[in-house]
Amino acid sequence: QKEVEQNSGPLSVPEGAIASLNCTYSDRGSQSFFWYRQYSGKSPELIMFIYSNGDKEDGRFTAQLNKASQYVSLLIRDSQPSDSATYLCAVNTGFQKLVFGTGTRLLVSP
Amino acid sequence: KAGVTQTPRYLIKTRGQQVTLSCSPISGHRSVSWYQQTPGQGLQFLFEYFSETQRNKGNFPGRFSGRQFSNSRSEMNVSTLELGDSALYLCASSLKVNYGYTFGSGTRLTVV
């Protein structure tokens, strides 16, 4: 079982819709959770982090964490073509490193 | 505030050679981590340094090594290059891992 799992996609949504990206992790001791966006040919960029169960909102982005289910999600409201990228989920398992999923490719069509 | 700087951006090496990649973290960030990114494997953790000490190491062969200097700048070295070492090598710095990482632009290494 991989430590962090994501559906590779692509996830296709029309412009203006809500994109929902999901991630599961295996280590129950994981402490903090991150979402990165990576455009093709670029390096990952941190867009959200969450530590506690529940929702955290930042502009059009909402991160959701359910530690009991070992599940993290990212919602993108009013999706724009510029949101088309690969979204990486990362988990801090407490060993001075982030473990990354392989990413979900999001395509937002005009 | 300057970001994480990695040099060089692109590198082409021959099998058997060795290579050194450099990373300058964000000012004040003492933790530097290195990752290898390939299309098939995604981001794989190489190692993490804090105050010149390696605190964690990933599952890579001993050909991959690194170090950190007193000014927090870091280098990684790959000896006896293999074709499979072709990848994007990313350096990231942070104040604390719980705050997340800031990545540099990466070094694209091609081994021929």
mmCIF file of C-alpha atoms in Angstrom:
data_model
loop_
_atom_site.group_PDB
_atom_site.id
_atom_site.type_symbol
_atom_site.label_atom_id
_atom_site.label_comp_id
_atom_site.label_asym_id
_atom_site.label_seq_id
_atom_site.Cartn_x
_atom_site.Cartn_y
_atom_site.Cartn_z
ATOM 1 C CA GLN A 1 0.000 0.000 0.000
ATOM 2 C CA LYS A 2 1.349 3.391 -0.983
ATOM 3 C CA GLU A 3 1.747 5.934 1.804
ATOM 4 C CA VAL A 4 -0.201 8.611 -0.080
ATOM 5 C CA GLU A 5 -2.621 7.716 -2.852
ATOM 6 C CA GLN A 6 -4.281 9.894 -5.434
ATOM 7 C CA ASN A 7 -6.265 9.137 -8.567
ATOM 8 C CA SER A 8 -4.009 10.092 -11.469
ATOM 9 C CA GLY A 9 -6.902 11.435 -13.548
ATOM 10 C CA PRO A 10 -7.274 13.371 -15.658
ATOM 11 C CA LEU A 11 -10.201 14.962 -13.905
ATOM 12 C CA SER A 12 -12.071 17.034 -16.464
ATOM 13 C CA VAL A 13 -14.442 19.792 -15.360
ATOM 14 C CA PRO A 14 -16.061 22.666 -17.261
ATOM 15 C CA GLU A 15 -15.159 26.239 -16.448
ATOM 16 C CA GLY A 16 -17.111 27.519 -13.456
ATOM 17 C CA ALA A 17 -17.696 24.079 -11.950
ATOM 18 C CA ILE A 18 -16.365 22.702 -8.662
ATOM 19 C CA ALA A 19 -13.344 20.416 -8.964
ATOM 20 C CA SER A 20 -12.957 17.844 -6.196
ATOM 21 C CA LEU A 21 -9.571 16.236 -5.679
ATOM 22 C CA ASN A 22 -9.049 13.412 -3.228
ATOM 23 C CA CYS A 23 -6.166 11.849 -1.354
ATOM 24 C CA THR A 24 -5.853 8.999 1.145
ATOM 25 C CA TYR A 25 -2.904 8.265 3.402
ATOM 26 C CA SER A 26 -1.838 5.200 5.330
ATOM 27 C CA ASP A 27 -0.027 6.515 8.420
ATOM 28 C CA ARG A 28 -2.502 7.332 11.203
ATOM 29 C CA GLY A 29 0.192 9.336 12.982
ATOM 30 C CA SER A 30 0.401 11.857 10.142
ATOM 31 C CA GLN A 31 0.429 15.386 11.470
ATOM 32 C CA SER A 32 -0.095 17.859 8.667
ATOM 33 C CA PHE A 33 -1.354 17.798 5.131
ATOM 34 C CA PHE A 34 -0.563 19.883 2.096
ATOM 35 C CA TRP A 35 -1.822 20.525 -1.397
ATOM 36 C CA TYR A 36 0.611 21.602 -4.076
ATOM 37 C CA ARG A 37 -0.123 22.676 -7.631
ATOM 38 C CA GLN A 38 2.367 21.882 -10.374
ATOM 39 C CA TYR A 39 2.073 23.317 -13.851
ATOM 40 C CA SER A 40 3.718 21.394 -16.667
ATOM 41 C CA GLY A 41 7.454 22.070 -16.700
ATOM 42 C CA LYS A 42 7.342 23.969 -13.413
ATOM 43 C CA SER A 43 8.065 23.109 -9.797
ATOM 44 C CA PRO A 44 5.350 22.432 -7.182
ATOM 45 C CA GLU A 45 3.749 25.428 -5.513
ATOM 46 C CA LEU A 46 2.095 25.237 -2.081
ATOM 47 C CA ILE A 47 -1.552 26.290 -2.215
ATOM 48 C CA MET A 48 -3.105 24.955 1.016
ATOM 49 C CA PHE A 49 -2.214 23.187 4.239
ATOM 50 C CA ILE A 50 -4.418 21.766 6.971
ATOM 51 C CA TYR A 51 -3.687 20.289 10.396
ATOM 52 C CA SER A 52 -7.079 19.764 12.048
ATOM 53 C CA ASN A 53 -10.173 17.806 11.129
ATOM 54 C CA GLY A 54 -12.726 19.806 9.212
ATOM 55 C CA ASP A 55 -12.590 22.400 6.484
ATOM 56 C CA LYS A 56 -10.171 25.212 5.767
ATOM 57 C CA GLU A 57 -11.042 27.809 3.166
ATOM 58 C CA ASP A 58 -8.755 30.162 1.256
ATOM 59 C CA GLY A 59 -10.377 32.042 -1.581
ATOM 60 C CA ARG A 60 -11.683 29.552 -4.144
ATOM 61 C CA PHE A 61 -9.891 26.673 -2.432
ATOM 62 C CA THR A 62 -11.178 24.528 0.442
ATOM 63 C CA ALA A 63 -9.149 21.764 2.037
ATOM 64 C CA GLN A 64 -10.994 19.080 3.972
ATOM 65 C CA LEU A 65 -9.429 16.649 6.435
ATOM 66 C CA ASN A 66 -10.930 13.539 8.001
ATOM 67 C CA LYS A 67 -8.307 11.834 10.147
ATOM 68 C CA ALA A 68 -10.610 8.966 11.130
ATOM 69 C CA SER A 69 -11.007 8.046 7.465
ATOM 70 C CA GLN A 70 -7.409 9.070 6.610
ATOM 71 C CA TYR A 71 -8.725 11.234 3.842
ATOM 72 C CA VAL A 72 -7.841 14.702 2.569
ATOM 73 C CA SER A 73 -9.567 16.560 -0.203
ATOM 74 C CA LEU A 74 -9.254 19.808 -2.096
ATOM 75 C CA LEU A 75 -12.224 21.609 -3.569
ATOM 76 C CA ILE A 76 -11.716 24.284 -6.194
ATOM 77 C CA ARG A 77 -14.798 26.442 -6.720
ATOM 78 C CA ASP A 78 -15.476 28.372 -9.907
ATOM 79 C CA SER A 79 -12.747 26.431 -11.714
ATOM 80 C CA GLN A 80 -10.811 28.376 -14.342
ATOM 81 C CA PRO A 81 -8.747 27.108 -17.298
ATOM 82 C CA SER A 82 -5.717 28.508 -15.458
ATOM 83 C CA ASP A 83 -6.372 25.916 -12.713
ATOM 84 C CA SER A 84 -5.441 23.161 -15.180
ATOM 85 C CA ALA A 85 -2.408 21.540 -13.575
ATOM 86 C CA THR A 86 -1.354 18.517 -11.563
ATOM 87 C CA TYR A 87 -2.351 18.673 -7.902
ATOM 88 C CA LEU A 88 -0.088 16.906 -5.455
ATOM 89 C CA CYS A 89 -1.167 15.818 -1.998
ATOM 90 C CA ALA A 90 1.636 15.695 0.588
ATOM 91 C CA VAL A 91 1.637 14.339 4.116
ATOM 92 C CA ASN A 92 3.984 14.998 7.027
ATOM 93 C CA THR A 93 4.355 11.642 8.740
ATOM 94 C CA GLY A 94 6.619 13.065 11.434
ATOM 95 C CA PHE A 95 10.017 12.037 10.116
ATOM 96 C CA GLN A 96 11.226 15.406 8.843
ATOM 97 C CA LYS A 97 9.907 14.773 5.368
ATOM 98 C CA LEU A 98 6.823 15.194 3.269
ATOM 99 C CA VAL A 99 5.536 12.136 1.446
ATOM 100 C CA PHE A 100 3.884 13.013 -1.843
ATOM 101 C CA GLY A 101 1.198 11.306 -3.846
ATOM 102 C CA THR A 102 1.745 10.938 -7.561
ATOM 103 C CA GLY A 103 -0.741 13.700 -8.273
ATOM 104 C CA THR A 104 -4.079 14.209 -9.989
ATOM 105 C CA ARG A 105 -4.136 15.968 -13.336
ATOM 106 C CA LEU A 106 -6.951 18.515 -13.547
ATOM 107 C CA LEU A 107 -8.246 19.804 -16.887
ATOM 108 C CA VAL A 108 -10.641 22.755 -16.877
ATOM 109 C CA SER A 109 -12.277 23.318 -20.224
ATOM 110 C CA PRO A 110 -13.563 26.763 -21.312
ATOM 111 C CA LYS B 1 12.402 37.973 -0.541
ATOM 112 C CA ALA B 2 14.398 35.687 -2.801
ATOM 113 C CA GLY B 3 13.045 32.180 -3.314
ATOM 114 C CA VAL B 4 14.873 28.887 -3.405
ATOM 115 C CA THR B 5 17.617 28.999 -6.017
ATOM 116 C CA GLN B 6 18.869 25.898 -7.755
ATOM 117 C CA THR B 7 21.773 25.699 -10.150
ATOM 118 C CA PRO B 8 22.248 24.660 -12.833
ATOM 119 C CA ARG B 9 18.788 24.542 -14.428
ATOM 120 C CA TYR B 10 19.753 21.952 -17.015
ATOM 121 C CA LEU B 11 22.518 19.410 -17.165
ATOM 122 C CA ILE B 12 23.499 16.703 -19.644
ATOM 123 C CA LYS B 13 25.948 14.080 -18.436
ATOM 124 C CA THR B 14 27.314 10.786 -19.712
ATOM 125 C CA ARG B 15 26.837 7.474 -17.938
ATOM 126 C CA GLY B 16 29.551 6.896 -15.361
ATOM 127 C CA GLN B 17 30.179 10.573 -14.716
ATOM 128 C CA GLN B 18 29.329 12.344 -11.510
ATOM 129 C CA VAL B 19 27.334 15.510 -10.955
ATOM 130 C CA THR B 20 26.890 18.106 -8.228
ATOM 131 C CA LEU B 21 23.713 20.157 -7.877
ATOM 132 C CA SER B 22 23.434 23.268 -5.757
ATOM 133 C CA CYS B 23 20.600 24.783 -3.734
ATOM 134 C CA SER B 24 20.354 28.079 -1.866
ATOM 135 C CA PRO B 25 17.357 28.146 0.481
ATOM 136 C CA ILE B 26 15.145 31.074 1.384
ATOM 137 C CA SER B 27 16.951 33.323 3.854
ATOM 138 C CA GLY B 28 16.242 32.097 7.386
ATOM 139 C CA HIS B 29 15.229 28.598 6.318
ATOM 140 C CA ARG B 30 17.553 26.069 7.900
ATOM 141 C CA SER B 31 15.873 22.921 6.607
ATOM 142 C CA VAL B 32 16.677 21.821 3.069
ATOM 143 C CA SER B 33 15.189 18.751 1.416
ATOM 144 C CA TRP B 34 15.909 17.125 -1.917
ATOM 145 C CA TYR B 35 13.497 15.204 -4.119
ATOM 146 C CA GLN B 36 13.767 13.336 -7.388
ATOM 147 C CA GLN B 37 10.800 13.656 -9.718
ATOM 148 C CA THR B 38 10.186 11.282 -12.607
ATOM 149 C CA PRO B 39 7.001 10.715 -14.635
ATOM 150 C CA GLY B 40 6.598 7.159 -13.374
ATOM 151 C CA GLN B 41 7.503 7.555 -9.701
ATOM 152 C CA GLY B 42 6.450 11.073 -8.871
ATOM 153 C CA LEU B 43 8.304 12.941 -6.130
ATOM 154 C CA GLN B 44 10.684 10.666 -4.264
ATOM 155 C CA PHE B 45 12.412 11.889 -1.091
ATOM 156 C CA LEU B 46 16.203 11.847 -1.205
ATOM 157 C CA PHE B 47 17.319 13.497 2.046
ATOM 158 C CA GLU B 48 16.753 16.343 4.482
ATOM 159 C CA TYR B 49 19.343 18.534 6.170
ATOM 160 C CA PHE B 50 19.058 20.885 9.118
ATOM 161 C CA SER B 51 21.975 22.842 10.545
ATOM 162 C CA GLU B 52 24.468 20.816 8.519
ATOM 163 C CA THR B 53 23.076 17.488 9.800
ATOM 164 C CA GLN B 54 21.287 14.928 7.687
ATOM 165 C CA ARG B 55 18.148 14.082 9.640
ATOM 166 C CA ASN B 56 16.497 11.726 7.195
ATOM 167 C CA LYS B 57 17.391 9.806 4.075
ATOM 168 C CA GLY B 58 15.219 8.155 1.455
ATOM 169 C CA ASN B 59 15.625 4.787 -0.233
ATOM 170 C CA PHE B 60 18.262 5.684 -2.761
ATOM 171 C CA PRO B 61 21.613 3.985 -3.352
ATOM 172 C CA GLY B 62 24.777 5.333 -1.788
ATOM 173 C CA ARG B 63 25.668 6.984 -5.107
ATOM 174 C CA PHE B 64 23.349 9.772 -3.992
ATOM 175 C CA SER B 65 24.814 11.969 -1.302
ATOM 176 C CA GLY B 66 24.420 15.452 -0.017
ATOM 177 C CA ARG B 67 25.651 18.006 2.422
ATOM 178 C CA GLN B 68 24.676 21.299 3.927
ATOM 179 C CA PHE B 69 26.956 24.210 4.711
ATOM 180 C CA SER B 70 26.910 26.586 7.667
ATOM 181 C CA ASN B 71 25.004 29.182 5.601
ATOM 182 C CA SER B 72 22.277 26.544 4.943
ATOM 183 C CA ARG B 73 23.194 26.179 1.290
ATOM 184 C CA SER B 74 23.105 22.566 0.205
ATOM 185 C CA GLU B 75 24.601 20.401 -2.485
ATOM 186 C CA MET B 76 23.726 16.955 -3.680
ATOM 187 C CA ASN B 77 26.069 14.676 -5.563
ATOM 188 C CA VAL B 78 25.356 11.701 -7.753
ATOM 189 C CA SER B 79 28.304 9.518 -8.661
ATOM 190 C CA THR B 80 28.596 6.896 -11.394
ATOM 191 C CA LEU B 81 25.546 8.193 -13.214
ATOM 192 C CA GLU B 82 23.086 5.745 -14.719
ATOM 193 C CA LEU B 83 20.484 6.343 -17.427
ATOM 194 C CA GLY B 84 17.782 5.913 -14.793
ATOM 195 C CA ASP B 85 19.079 8.934 -12.888
ATOM 196 C CA SER B 86 17.613 11.184 -15.557
ATOM 197 C CA ALA B 87 15.033 13.237 -13.679
ATOM 198 C CA LEU B 88 14.060 16.610 -12.311
ATOM 199 C CA TYR B 89 15.863 17.189 -9.022
ATOM 200 C CA LEU B 90 14.030 19.533 -6.717
ATOM 201 C CA CYS B 91 15.315 21.286 -3.659
ATOM 202 C CA ALA B 92 12.916 22.663 -1.072
ATOM 203 C CA SER B 93 13.434 24.747 2.021
ATOM 204 C CA SER B 94 11.290 25.361 5.075
ATOM 205 C CA LEU B 95 11.280 26.884 8.533
ATOM 206 C CA LYS B 96 9.605 23.741 9.862
ATOM 207 C CA VAL B 97 8.190 20.800 7.943
ATOM 208 C CA ASN B 98 4.750 21.580 9.403
ATOM 209 C CA TYR B 99 4.782 24.867 7.509
ATOM 210 C CA GLY B 100 5.316 23.105 4.207
ATOM 211 C CA TYR B 101 8.095 23.447 1.724
ATOM 212 C CA THR B 102 8.978 26.049 -0.858
ATOM 213 C CA PHE B 103 10.487 24.442 -3.910
ATOM 214 C CA GLY B 104 13.159 25.755 -6.219
ATOM 215 C CA SER B 105 12.802 25.617 -9.990
ATOM 216 C CA GLY B 106 14.707 22.349 -10.131
ATOM 217 C CA THR B 107 17.630 20.956 -12.055
ATOM 218 C CA ARG B 108 16.737 18.858 -15.079
ATOM 219 C CA LEU B 109 19.401 16.139 -15.345
ATOM 220 C CA THR B 110 19.676 14.077 -18.500
ATOM 221 C CA VAL B 111 22.057 11.126 -18.544
ATOM 222 C CA VAL B 112 23.050 9.857 -22.000
#
